[in-house]
Coordinates of N, CA and C in Angstrom, one line a residue:
Chain A
D26 N -55.8 10.8 -83.9 CA -55.7 11.9 -82.8 C -56.4 13.1 -83.3
A27 N -57.2 13.7 -82.4 CA -58.0 14.8 -82.7 C -57.1 16.0 -83.1
K28 N -57.5 16.7 -84.1 CA -56.7 17.9 -84.6 C -57.4 19.1 -84.2
T29 N -56.6 20.2 -83.9 CA -57.1 21.5 -83.5 C -56.8 22.5 -84.6
T30 N -57.7 23.5 -84.7 CA -57.5 24.6 -85.7 C -57.6 25.9 -84.9
Q31 N -56.6 26.7 -85.1 CA -56.5 28.0 -84.4 C -56.2 29.1 -85.4
P32 N -56.6 30.3 -85.2 CA -56.1 31.4 -86.0 C -54.6 31.6 -85.9
T33 N -54.0 32.0 -87.0 CA -52.5 32.1 -87.0 C -52.1 33.2 -86.0
S34 N -52.8 34.3 -86.0 CA -52.4 35.4 -85.2 C -53.6 36.3 -84.7
M35 N -53.4 37.0 -83.6 CA -54.4 37.9 -83.1 C -53.7 39.0 -82.4
D36 N -54.4 40.2 -82.4 CA -53.9 41.3 -81.6 C -54.9 41.6 -80.5
C37 N -54.4 42.1 -79.4 CA -55.3 42.5 -78.3 C -54.7 43.7 -77.6
A38 N -55.6 44.6 -77.2 CA -55.1 45.8 -76.5 C -54.8 45.5 -75.1
E39 N -53.8 46.1 -74.5 CA -53.4 45.9 -73.1 C -54.6 46.3 -72.2
G40 N -54.9 45.4 -71.2 CA -55.9 45.7 -70.3 C -57.3 45.1 -70.7
R41 N -57.4 44.8 -72.0 CA -58.6 44.2 -72.5 C -58.6 42.7 -72.4
A42 N -59.7 42.0 -72.5 CA -59.8 40.6 -72.5 C -59.3 40.0 -73.9
A43 N -58.5 39.0 -73.8 CA -58.1 38.3 -75.0 C -58.9 37.0 -75.1
N44 N -59.6 36.8 -76.2 CA -60.4 35.6 -76.4 C -59.7 34.8 -77.6
L45 N -59.2 33.7 -77.3 CA -58.5 32.9 -78.3 C -59.3 31.6 -78.6
P46 N -59.8 31.5 -79.8 CA -60.7 30.4 -80.2 C -59.9 29.2 -80.7
C47 N -60.5 28.0 -80.6 CA -59.9 26.8 -81.0 C -61.0 25.8 -81.5
N48 N -60.9 25.2 -82.6 CA -61.8 24.2 -83.1 C -61.2 22.9 -83.0
H49 N -62.0 21.9 -82.4 CA -61.5 20.5 -82.3 C -62.7 19.6 -82.6
S50 N -63.2 19.7 -83.8 CA -64.5 19.0 -84.1 C -64.4 17.5 -84.1
T51 N -63.2 16.9 -84.1 CA -63.1 15.4 -84.1 C -62.7 14.9 -82.7
I52 N -62.9 15.7 -81.7 CA -62.5 15.3 -80.3 C -63.4 14.1 -79.9
S53 N -62.8 13.2 -79.1 CA -63.6 12.1 -78.6 C -64.0 12.4 -77.2
G54 N -65.0 11.6 -76.7 CA -65.6 11.9 -75.4 C -64.7 11.9 -74.2
N55 N -63.6 11.2 -74.3 CA -62.7 11.2 -73.1 C -61.4 11.9 -73.3
E56 N -61.4 12.8 -74.3 CA -60.2 13.6 -74.6 C -60.3 15.0 -74.0
Y57 N -59.2 15.4 -73.3 CA -59.2 16.7 -72.7 C -58.6 17.7 -73.6
V58 N -59.0 18.9 -73.4 CA -58.5 20.1 -74.1 C -57.5 20.8 -73.2
Y59 N -56.3 21.0 -73.7 CA -55.2 21.6 -72.9 C -54.8 22.9 -73.6
W60 N -54.4 23.9 -72.8 CA -53.9 25.1 -73.4 C -52.5 25.4 -72.8
Y61 N -51.6 25.6 -73.6 CA -50.2 26.0 -73.2 C -49.8 27.3 -74.0
R62 N -48.8 28.0 -73.5 CA -48.3 29.1 -74.2 C -46.8 29.1 -74.2
Q63 N -46.2 29.7 -75.2 CA -44.8 29.7 -75.3 C -44.3 31.1 -75.6
I64 N -43.6 31.6 -74.7 CA -42.9 32.9 -74.9 C -41.6 32.6 -75.6
H65 N -41.2 33.5 -76.5 CA -40.1 33.3 -77.4 C -38.9 32.7 -76.6
S66 N -38.4 31.6 -77.2 CA -37.2 30.9 -76.8 C -37.3 30.3 -75.4
Q67 N -38.5 30.0 -74.9 CA -38.7 29.4 -73.7 C -39.5 28.1 -73.9
G68 N -39.5 27.2 -72.9 CA -40.4 26.1 -72.9 C -41.8 26.4 -72.7
P69 N -42.8 25.7 -73.3 CA -44.2 26.0 -73.1 C -44.6 26.0 -71.6
Q70 N -45.6 26.9 -71.3 CA -46.1 27.0 -70.0 C -47.5 26.6 -69.9
Y71 N -47.8 25.7 -69.0 CA -49.2 25.2 -68.8 C -50.1 26.4 -68.4
I72 N -51.3 26.4 -69.0 CA -52.3 27.4 -68.7 C -53.5 26.8 -68.0
I73 N -54.2 25.9 -68.7 CA -55.4 25.4 -68.1 C -55.8 24.2 -69.0
H74 N -56.7 23.3 -68.4 CA -57.3 22.3 -69.2 C -58.7 22.0 -68.7
G75 N -59.4 21.3 -69.6 CA -60.8 20.9 -69.3 C -61.3 19.8 -70.1
L76 N -62.4 19.2 -69.7 CA -63.1 18.1 -70.4 C -64.4 18.5 -70.9
K77 N -65.3 18.9 -70.0 CA -66.7 19.3 -70.5 C -67.1 20.6 -69.9
N78 N -66.8 20.8 -68.6 CA -67.2 22.0 -68.0 C -66.2 23.2 -68.2
N79 N -66.7 24.4 -68.0 CA -65.9 25.5 -68.1 C -64.9 25.5 -66.9
E80 N -63.7 26.0 -67.1 CA -62.7 26.0 -66.0 C -62.2 27.4 -65.9
T81 N -61.7 27.7 -64.7 CA -61.1 29.0 -64.4 C -60.0 28.8 -63.4
N82 N -58.9 29.5 -63.6 CA -57.8 29.5 -62.6 C -57.2 30.9 -62.6
E83 N -56.1 31.0 -61.9 CA -55.6 32.4 -61.7 C -55.0 33.0 -63.0
M84 N -54.8 32.2 -64.0 CA -54.3 32.7 -65.3 C -55.4 33.0 -66.3
A85 N -56.4 32.1 -66.4 CA -57.3 32.2 -67.5 C -58.6 31.4 -67.2
S86 N -59.5 31.6 -68.2 CA -60.7 30.8 -68.2 C -60.8 30.0 -69.5
L87 N -61.4 28.9 -69.4 CA -61.6 28.0 -70.5 C -63.1 27.7 -70.7
I88 N -63.6 28.1 -71.9 CA -65.0 27.9 -72.2 C -65.1 26.8 -73.2
I89 N -65.7 25.7 -72.9 CA -65.9 24.6 -73.9 C -67.4 24.5 -74.3
T90 N -67.6 24.5 -75.6 CA -69.0 24.4 -76.1 C -69.6 23.1 -75.6
E91 N -71.0 23.1 -75.6 CA -71.7 21.9 -75.1 C -71.4 20.7 -76.0
D92 N -71.2 20.9 -77.3 CA -70.9 19.7 -78.1 C -69.4 19.4 -78.1
R93 N -68.6 20.2 -77.4 CA -67.2 20.0 -77.2 C -66.4 20.1 -78.5
K94 N -67.0 20.7 -79.5 CA -66.2 20.8 -80.8 C -65.4 22.0 -80.9
S95 N -65.5 22.9 -79.9 CA -64.7 24.1 -79.9 C -64.5 24.6 -78.5
S96 N -63.5 25.5 -78.3 CA -63.3 26.1 -77.0 C -62.7 27.4 -77.2
T97 N -62.7 28.2 -76.1 CA -62.2 29.6 -76.1 C -61.4 29.8 -74.9
L98 N -60.1 30.2 -75.0 CA -59.3 30.6 -73.9 C -59.5 32.1 -73.7
I99 N -59.8 32.5 -72.4 CA -60.0 33.9 -72.1 C -58.9 34.4 -71.1
L100 N -58.1 35.3 -71.6 CA -57.2 36.0 -70.6 C -58.0 37.3 -70.2
P101 N -58.4 37.4 -69.0 CA -59.4 38.5 -68.7 C -58.8 39.9 -68.8
H102 N -57.6 40.1 -68.5 CA -57.0 41.5 -68.6 C -55.5 41.3 -69.1
A103 N -55.5 41.3 -70.4 CA -54.2 41.0 -71.1 C -53.1 42.1 -70.7
T104 N -51.9 41.6 -70.5 CA -50.8 42.5 -70.3 C -49.7 42.2 -71.4
L105 N -48.7 43.1 -71.5 CA -47.7 43.0 -72.5 C -47.0 41.6 -72.3
R106 N -46.9 41.2 -71.1 CA -46.2 39.9 -70.8 C -47.0 38.7 -71.3
D107 N -48.2 38.9 -71.7 CA -49.0 37.8 -72.3 C -48.8 37.6 -73.8
T108 N -47.9 38.4 -74.3 CA -47.6 38.2 -75.7 C -46.8 36.9 -75.9
A109 N -47.3 36.0 -76.7 CA -46.8 34.6 -76.8 C -47.5 33.9 -77.9
V110 N -47.1 32.6 -78.1 CA -47.8 31.7 -79.0 C -48.6 30.8 -78.1
Y111 N -49.9 30.8 -78.4 CA -50.9 30.0 -77.5 C -51.3 28.7 -78.3
Y112 N -51.1 27.6 -77.6 CA -51.4 26.3 -78.3 C -52.6 25.6 -77.6
C113 N -53.5 25.3 -78.4 CA -54.7 24.5 -78.0 C -54.4 23.0 -78.4
I114 N -54.5 22.1 -77.5 CA -54.1 20.7 -77.7 C -55.2 19.8 -77.2
V115 N -55.5 18.8 -78.0 CA -56.4 17.7 -77.5 C -55.4 16.6 -77.1
R116 N -55.4 16.3 -75.8 CA -54.5 15.3 -75.3 C -54.9 13.9 -75.6
V117 N -54.0 13.1 -76.1 CA -54.2 11.7 -76.3 C -54.4 11.0 -74.9
P118 N -55.4 10.1 -74.8 CA -55.7 9.5 -73.5 C -54.4 8.8 -72.9
F119 N -54.3 8.8 -71.6 CA -53.1 8.2 -71.0 C -52.9 6.8 -71.4
R120 N -54.0 6.0 -71.5 CA -53.8 4.6 -71.7 C -53.3 4.4 -73.2
R121 N -53.4 5.4 -73.9 CA -52.9 5.3 -75.3 C -51.8 6.3 -75.5
Q122 N -50.6 5.7 -75.6 CA -49.4 6.5 -75.9 C -49.1 7.6 -74.8
G123 N -49.4 7.2 -73.6 CA -49.0 8.0 -72.4 C -49.5 9.4 -72.3
G124 N -50.6 9.7 -73.0 CA -51.1 11.0 -72.9 C -50.3 12.1 -73.5
K125 N -49.7 11.8 -74.6 CA -48.7 12.7 -75.3 C -49.5 13.9 -75.8
L126 N -48.8 15.0 -75.9 CA -49.3 16.3 -76.4 C -48.8 16.5 -77.8
I127 N -49.6 16.7 -78.8 CA -49.2 17.0 -80.1 C -49.6 18.4 -80.4
F128 N -48.5 19.2 -80.7 CA -48.7 20.6 -80.9 C -49.0 21.0 -82.3
G129 N -50.0 21.8 -82.5 CA -50.3 22.4 -83.8 C -49.5 23.7 -84.0
Q130 N -50.0 24.6 -84.8 CA -49.2 25.8 -85.1 C -49.5 26.9 -84.1
G131 N -50.6 26.8 -83.4 CA -50.9 27.8 -82.4 C -51.3 29.2 -82.9
T132 N -51.7 30.0 -82.0 CA -52.0 31.4 -82.3 C -51.0 32.3 -81.7
E133 N -50.4 33.2 -82.5 CA -49.5 34.2 -82.0 C -50.3 35.4 -81.5
L134 N -50.3 35.6 -80.2 CA -51.0 36.7 -79.7 C -50.1 37.9 -79.4
S135 N -50.4 39.0 -79.9 CA -49.6 40.2 -79.7 C -50.5 41.2 -78.8
V136 N -50.0 41.5 -77.6 CA -50.7 42.4 -76.8 C -50.0 43.8 -77.0
K137 N -50.8 44.8 -77.4 CA -50.3 46.1 -77.7 C -50.7 47.1 -76.7
P138 N -49.8 48.1 -76.5 CA -50.1 49.1 -75.5 C -51.3 50.0 -75.9
Chain B
G23 N -46.8 26.0 -60.6 CA -46.8 24.7 -61.2 C -45.5 24.0 -60.9
A24 N -45.5 22.7 -61.2 CA -44.3 21.9 -61.0 C -43.1 22.3 -61.8
V25 N -41.9 22.0 -61.3 CA -40.7 22.5 -62.0 C -40.0 21.4 -62.7
V26 N -39.7 21.6 -64.0 CA -38.9 20.7 -64.8 C -37.6 21.5 -65.3
S27 N -36.5 20.9 -65.0 CA -35.2 21.6 -65.3 C -34.4 20.9 -66.4
Q28 N -34.0 21.6 -67.4 CA -33.1 21.0 -68.4 C -31.7 21.6 -68.3
H29 N -30.7 20.7 -68.6 CA -29.3 21.1 -68.6 C -28.6 20.5 -69.7
P30 N -27.8 21.2 -70.5 CA -27.6 22.6 -70.4 C -28.6 23.4 -71.0
S31 N -28.6 24.7 -70.9 CA -29.6 25.6 -71.5 C -29.2 25.8 -73.0
W32 N -27.9 25.8 -73.2 CA -27.4 25.9 -74.6 C -26.1 25.2 -74.7
V33 N -25.8 24.7 -75.9 CA -24.5 23.9 -76.1 C -24.1 24.1 -77.6
I34 N -22.8 24.2 -77.7 CA -22.3 24.3 -79.1 C -21.3 23.1 -79.2
C35 N -21.5 22.3 -80.2 CA -20.6 21.1 -80.4 C -20.1 21.0 -81.8
K36 N -19.0 20.3 -81.9 CA -18.5 20.1 -83.3 C -19.2 18.9 -84.0
S37 N -19.3 19.0 -85.3 CA -19.9 18.0 -86.1 C -19.3 16.6 -85.8
G38 N -20.1 15.6 -85.6 CA -19.5 14.3 -85.4 C -19.5 13.9 -83.9
T39 N -19.6 14.8 -83.1 CA -19.5 14.5 -81.6 C -20.9 14.3 -81.1
S40 N -21.0 13.8 -79.9 CA -22.3 13.5 -79.2 C -22.6 14.5 -78.1
V41 N -23.8 14.7 -77.9 CA -24.2 15.7 -76.9 C -25.3 15.1 -76.0
K42 N -25.2 15.2 -74.7 CA -26.2 14.7 -73.8 C -27.0 15.9 -73.2
I43 N -28.3 15.8 -73.2 CA -29.2 16.8 -72.5 C -29.9 16.1 -71.4
E44 N -29.9 16.7 -70.3 CA -30.6 16.1 -69.1 C -31.9 16.9 -68.8
C45 N -32.9 16.1 -68.4 CA -34.2 16.7 -68.0 C -34.6 16.1 -66.7
R46 N -34.8 17.0 -65.7 CA -35.1 16.6 -64.3 C -36.4 17.2 -63.9
S47 N -37.2 16.4 -63.2 CA -38.4 16.9 -62.5 C -38.0 17.1 -61.1
L48 N -38.1 18.4 -60.7 CA -37.5 18.8 -59.4 C -38.3 18.5 -58.2
D49 N -39.6 18.6 -58.3 CA -40.5 18.5 -57.2 C -41.6 17.5 -57.3
F50 N -41.5 16.6 -58.3 CA -42.5 15.5 -58.4 C -41.8 14.4 -59.2
Q51 N -42.5 13.2 -59.1 CA -41.9 12.0 -59.8 C -42.7 11.9 -61.1
A52 N -41.9 11.7 -62.1 CA -42.5 11.7 -63.5 C -42.6 10.3 -64.0
T53 N -43.8 9.8 -64.2 CA -44.0 8.5 -64.9 C -43.5 8.6 -66.3
T54 N -43.8 9.6 -67.0 CA -43.6 9.7 -68.4 C -42.9 11.0 -68.7
M55 N -41.9 11.0 -69.6 CA -41.3 12.2 -70.1 C -41.3 12.2 -71.6
F56 N -41.4 13.4 -72.1 CA -41.5 13.5 -73.6 C -40.4 14.4 -74.1
W57 N -39.9 14.1 -75.2 CA -38.9 15.0 -75.8 C -39.4 15.6 -77.1
Y58 N -39.2 16.9 -77.3 CA -39.6 17.6 -78.5 C -38.4 18.3 -79.1
R59 N -38.6 18.6 -80.4 CA -37.6 19.4 -81.1 C -38.4 20.6 -81.7
Q60 N -37.8 21.7 -81.8 CA -38.4 22.9 -82.4 C -37.4 23.7 -83.2
F61 N -37.7 23.8 -84.5 CA -36.9 24.6 -85.4 C -37.5 26.0 -85.4
P62 N -36.7 27.0 -85.8 CA -37.1 28.4 -85.8 C -38.4 28.6 -86.6
K63 N -39.3 29.4 -86.0 CA -40.6 29.8 -86.6 C -41.5 28.6 -86.8
Q64 N -41.2 27.4 -86.1 CA -42.1 26.3 -86.2 C -42.6 25.9 -84.9
S65 N -43.6 25.0 -84.9 CA -44.1 24.5 -83.7 C -43.2 23.4 -83.1
L66 N -43.6 22.9 -81.9 CA -42.9 21.8 -81.3 C -43.2 20.5 -82.0
M67 N -42.2 19.7 -82.2 CA -42.5 18.4 -82.8 C -42.1 17.3 -81.8
L68 N -43.0 16.4 -81.5 CA -42.7 15.3 -80.6 C -41.8 14.3 -81.2
M69 N -40.7 14.0 -80.5 CA -39.7 13.1 -80.9 C -40.0 11.7 -80.3
A70 N -40.2 11.6 -79.0 CA -40.3 10.3 -78.4 C -41.0 10.5 -77.0
T71 N -41.5 9.4 -76.6 CA -42.2 9.3 -75.2 C -41.4 8.2 -74.5
S72 N -41.0 8.6 -73.2 CA -40.3 7.6 -72.5 C -41.0 7.4 -71.1
N73 N -41.0 6.1 -70.7 CA -41.5 5.8 -69.4 C -40.4 5.2 -68.6
E74 N -40.4 5.5 -67.3 CA -39.3 5.1 -66.4 C -39.1 3.6 -66.5
G75 N -37.9 3.2 -66.7 CA -37.5 1.8 -66.7 C -37.8 1.0 -68.0
S76 N -38.3 1.7 -69.0 CA -38.7 1.0 -70.2 C -38.1 1.7 -71.4
K77 N -38.1 1.1 -72.6 CA -37.6 1.7 -73.8 C -38.5 2.8 -74.2
A78 N -37.9 3.8 -74.9 CA -38.7 4.9 -75.4 C -39.5 4.5 -76.6
T79 N -40.6 5.2 -76.8 CA -41.4 5.0 -78.0 C -41.1 6.2 -78.9
Y80 N -40.6 6.0 -80.1 CA -40.2 7.1 -81.0 C -41.4 7.4 -82.0
E81 N -41.5 8.6 -82.3 CA -42.4 9.0 -83.3 C -41.9 8.7 -84.7
Q82 N -42.8 8.5 -85.6 CA -42.4 8.1 -87.0 C -41.4 9.1 -87.6
G83 N -40.4 8.6 -88.2 CA -39.4 9.5 -88.8 C -38.2 9.9 -87.9
V84 N -38.3 9.6 -86.6 CA -37.3 9.9 -85.7 C -36.3 8.7 -85.5
E85 N -35.0 8.9 -85.8 CA -34.1 7.8 -85.7 C -33.7 7.5 -84.3
K86 N -34.1 6.3 -83.8 CA -33.8 5.9 -82.4 C -32.4 5.7 -82.1
D87 N -31.6 5.4 -83.1 CA -30.2 5.2 -82.9 C -29.4 6.5 -82.9
K88 N -30.0 7.5 -83.4 CA -29.3 8.8 -83.4 C -29.7 9.6 -82.1
F89 N -31.0 9.5 -81.7 CA -31.4 10.2 -80.6 C -31.7 9.2 -79.5
L90 N -30.7 9.0 -78.6 CA -30.8 8.0 -77.6 C -31.5 8.6 -76.3
I91 N -32.5 7.9 -75.9 CA -33.2 8.4 -74.7 C -33.2 7.3 -73.6
N92 N -32.8 7.8 -72.4 CA -32.7 7.0 -71.2 C -33.6 7.6 -70.1
H93 N -34.4 6.8 -69.5 CA -35.3 7.3 -68.4 C -35.1 6.4 -67.2
A94 N -33.9 6.5 -66.6 CA -33.5 5.6 -65.6 C -34.2 5.7 -64.2
S95 N -34.7 6.9 -64.0 CA -35.4 7.1 -62.7 C -36.6 8.0 -62.9
L96 N -37.4 8.1 -61.8 CA -38.6 8.9 -61.9 C -38.4 10.4 -61.9
T97 N -37.2 10.8 -61.9 CA -36.9 12.2 -61.9 C -35.9 12.6 -63.0
L98 N -35.4 11.7 -63.7 CA -34.4 12.0 -64.7 C -34.5 11.3 -66.0
S99 N -34.5 12.0 -67.1 CA -34.4 11.4 -68.4 C -33.3 12.2 -69.2
T100 N -32.6 11.4 -70.1 CA -31.6 12.1 -70.9 C -31.8 11.8 -72.3
L101 N -31.4 12.8 -73.1 CA -31.5 12.7 -74.6 C -30.0 12.8 -75.1
T102 N -29.5 11.9 -75.8 CA -28.2 12.0 -76.4 C -28.3 12.1 -77.9
V103 N -27.8 13.1 -78.4 CA -27.8 13.3 -79.9 C -26.4 12.7 -80.3
T104 N -26.4 11.6 -81.0 CA -25.1 11.0 -81.4 C -24.7 11.5 -82.8
S105 N -23.4 11.6 -82.9 CA -22.8 12.0 -84.2 C -23.6 13.2 -84.8
A106 N -23.6 14.2 -84.0 CA -24.4 15.4 -84.4 C -23.9 16.1 -85.6
H107 N -24.8 16.6 -86.4 CA -24.5 17.3 -87.6 C -25.2 18.6 -87.6
P108 N -24.8 19.6 -88.5 CA -25.4 20.9 -88.4 C -27.0 20.9 -88.5
E109 N -27.5 19.9 -89.3 CA -29.0 19.8 -89.4 C -29.7 19.4 -88.1
D110 N -28.9 18.9 -87.1 CA -29.5 18.6 -85.8 C -29.6 19.8 -84.9
S111 N -29.0 20.9 -85.4 CA -29.1 22.2 -84.6 C -30.6 22.5 -84.4
S112 N -31.0 22.7 -83.2 CA -32.4 23.0 -82.9 C -32.6 23.3 -81.5
F113 N -33.8 23.6 -81.1 CA -34.2 23.8 -79.7 C -34.9 22.5 -79.2
Y114 N -34.3 21.9 -78.2 CA -34.8 20.6 -77.7 C -35.5 20.9 -76.4
I115 N -36.7 20.4 -76.2 CA -37.5 20.6 -75.0 C -38.0 19.3 -74.5
C116 N -37.9 19.2 -73.1 CA -38.5 18.0 -72.5 C -39.7 18.4 -71.7
S117 N -40.5 17.4 -71.5 CA -41.7 17.6 -70.7 C -41.9 16.4 -69.8
A118 N -42.5 16.6 -68.6 CA -42.7 15.5 -67.7 C -44.1 15.5 -67.1
R119 N -44.6 14.3 -66.8 CA -45.9 14.2 -66.3 C -45.8 13.4 -65.0
A120 N -46.7 13.7 -64.0 CA -46.6 13.1 -62.7 C -47.0 11.6 -62.7
V121 N -46.6 10.9 -61.7 CA -46.9 9.5 -61.5 C -48.4 9.3 -61.2
Q122 N -48.9 10.1 -60.3 CA -50.2 9.8 -59.8 C -50.8 11.0 -59.2
G123 N -52.0 10.9 -58.6 CA -52.6 12.1 -58.0 C -53.4 12.9 -59.0
T124 N -53.7 14.1 -58.7 CA -54.6 14.9 -59.5 C -53.9 15.7 -60.6
M125 N -52.6 15.7 -60.5 CA -51.8 16.5 -61.5 C -51.7 15.7 -62.8
T126 N -52.5 16.0 -63.7 CA -52.4 15.3 -65.0 C -51.7 16.1 -66.1
E127 N -51.5 17.4 -65.8 CA -50.9 18.1 -66.9 C -49.4 17.8 -66.9
A128 N -48.8 18.1 -68.1 CA -47.4 17.9 -68.3 C -46.7 19.3 -68.2
F129 N -45.5 19.3 -67.6 CA -44.8 20.5 -67.4 C -43.5 20.4 -68.3
F130 N -43.1 21.6 -68.7 CA -42.0 21.6 -69.7 C -40.7 22.3 -69.1
G131 N -39.6 21.8 -69.6 CA -38.3 22.4 -69.2 C -38.2 23.7 -70.0
Q132 N -37.1 24.4 -69.7 CA -36.8 25.7 -70.4 C -36.2 25.5 -71.8
G133 N -35.9 24.3 -72.1 CA -35.3 24.0 -73.4 C -33.8 24.1 -73.5
T134 N -33.2 23.4 -74.5 CA -31.8 23.4 -74.7 C -31.5 23.8 -76.2
R135 N -30.8 24.9 -76.3 CA -30.4 25.3 -77.7 C -29.2 24.6 -78.1
L136 N -29.3 23.7 -79.1 CA -28.1 23.0 -79.6 C -27.7 23.6 -80.9
T137 N -26.4 23.9 -81.0 CA -25.8 24.4 -82.3 C -24.6 23.5 -82.6
V138 N -24.7 22.9 -83.8 CA -23.6 22.0 -84.3 C -22.9 22.7 -85.3
V139 N -21.5 22.8 -85.1 CA -20.7 23.6 -86.1 C -19.7 22.7 -86.8

């Protein structure tokens, strides 16, 4: 299973863009990159996912490099409520073990006033 | 996003007793449900994967006779911690993925805080 590497922690000023990097150099061609976040003592919240192309939704943007070995999650205007642990996950294909999500240590993002 | 509900949100039980945690997908049918455990200051650890109507697949090191998983319908899975001990105290979280269609992401419940005294 492809492993991901993320910085342990990051700070971001409120109102600025938060750019969270993730390395997944062993990713296979059919494996998706998923991002979730977990606010203290809650279940993880889905943010966004992608395969090759950049993706954007109401929460964030996902930029995947052309070689797919790394990606960046962008929160365009961070708020204090975005303070959380952000997990970058390479999802196991559905046909193999049901598409399970294996969580790494994630990045603890602190948004400061 | 889709809603996954866990019950109870928290439970305290005596050592040696069993505790059942329910996980329901409220607005979609879940082919697959996943159970995780999370200790303080640590990441989520996958315990098992269950598919409706079949036996769960446990991750290495997880005792299947201690953590009983039942996935009897497309909207309900249960995790029973049998003969609980203080070291089983943890945050248990379930996740569910849809049967079909374009929704491929998994959604998580709010978690269940288990304390064994």
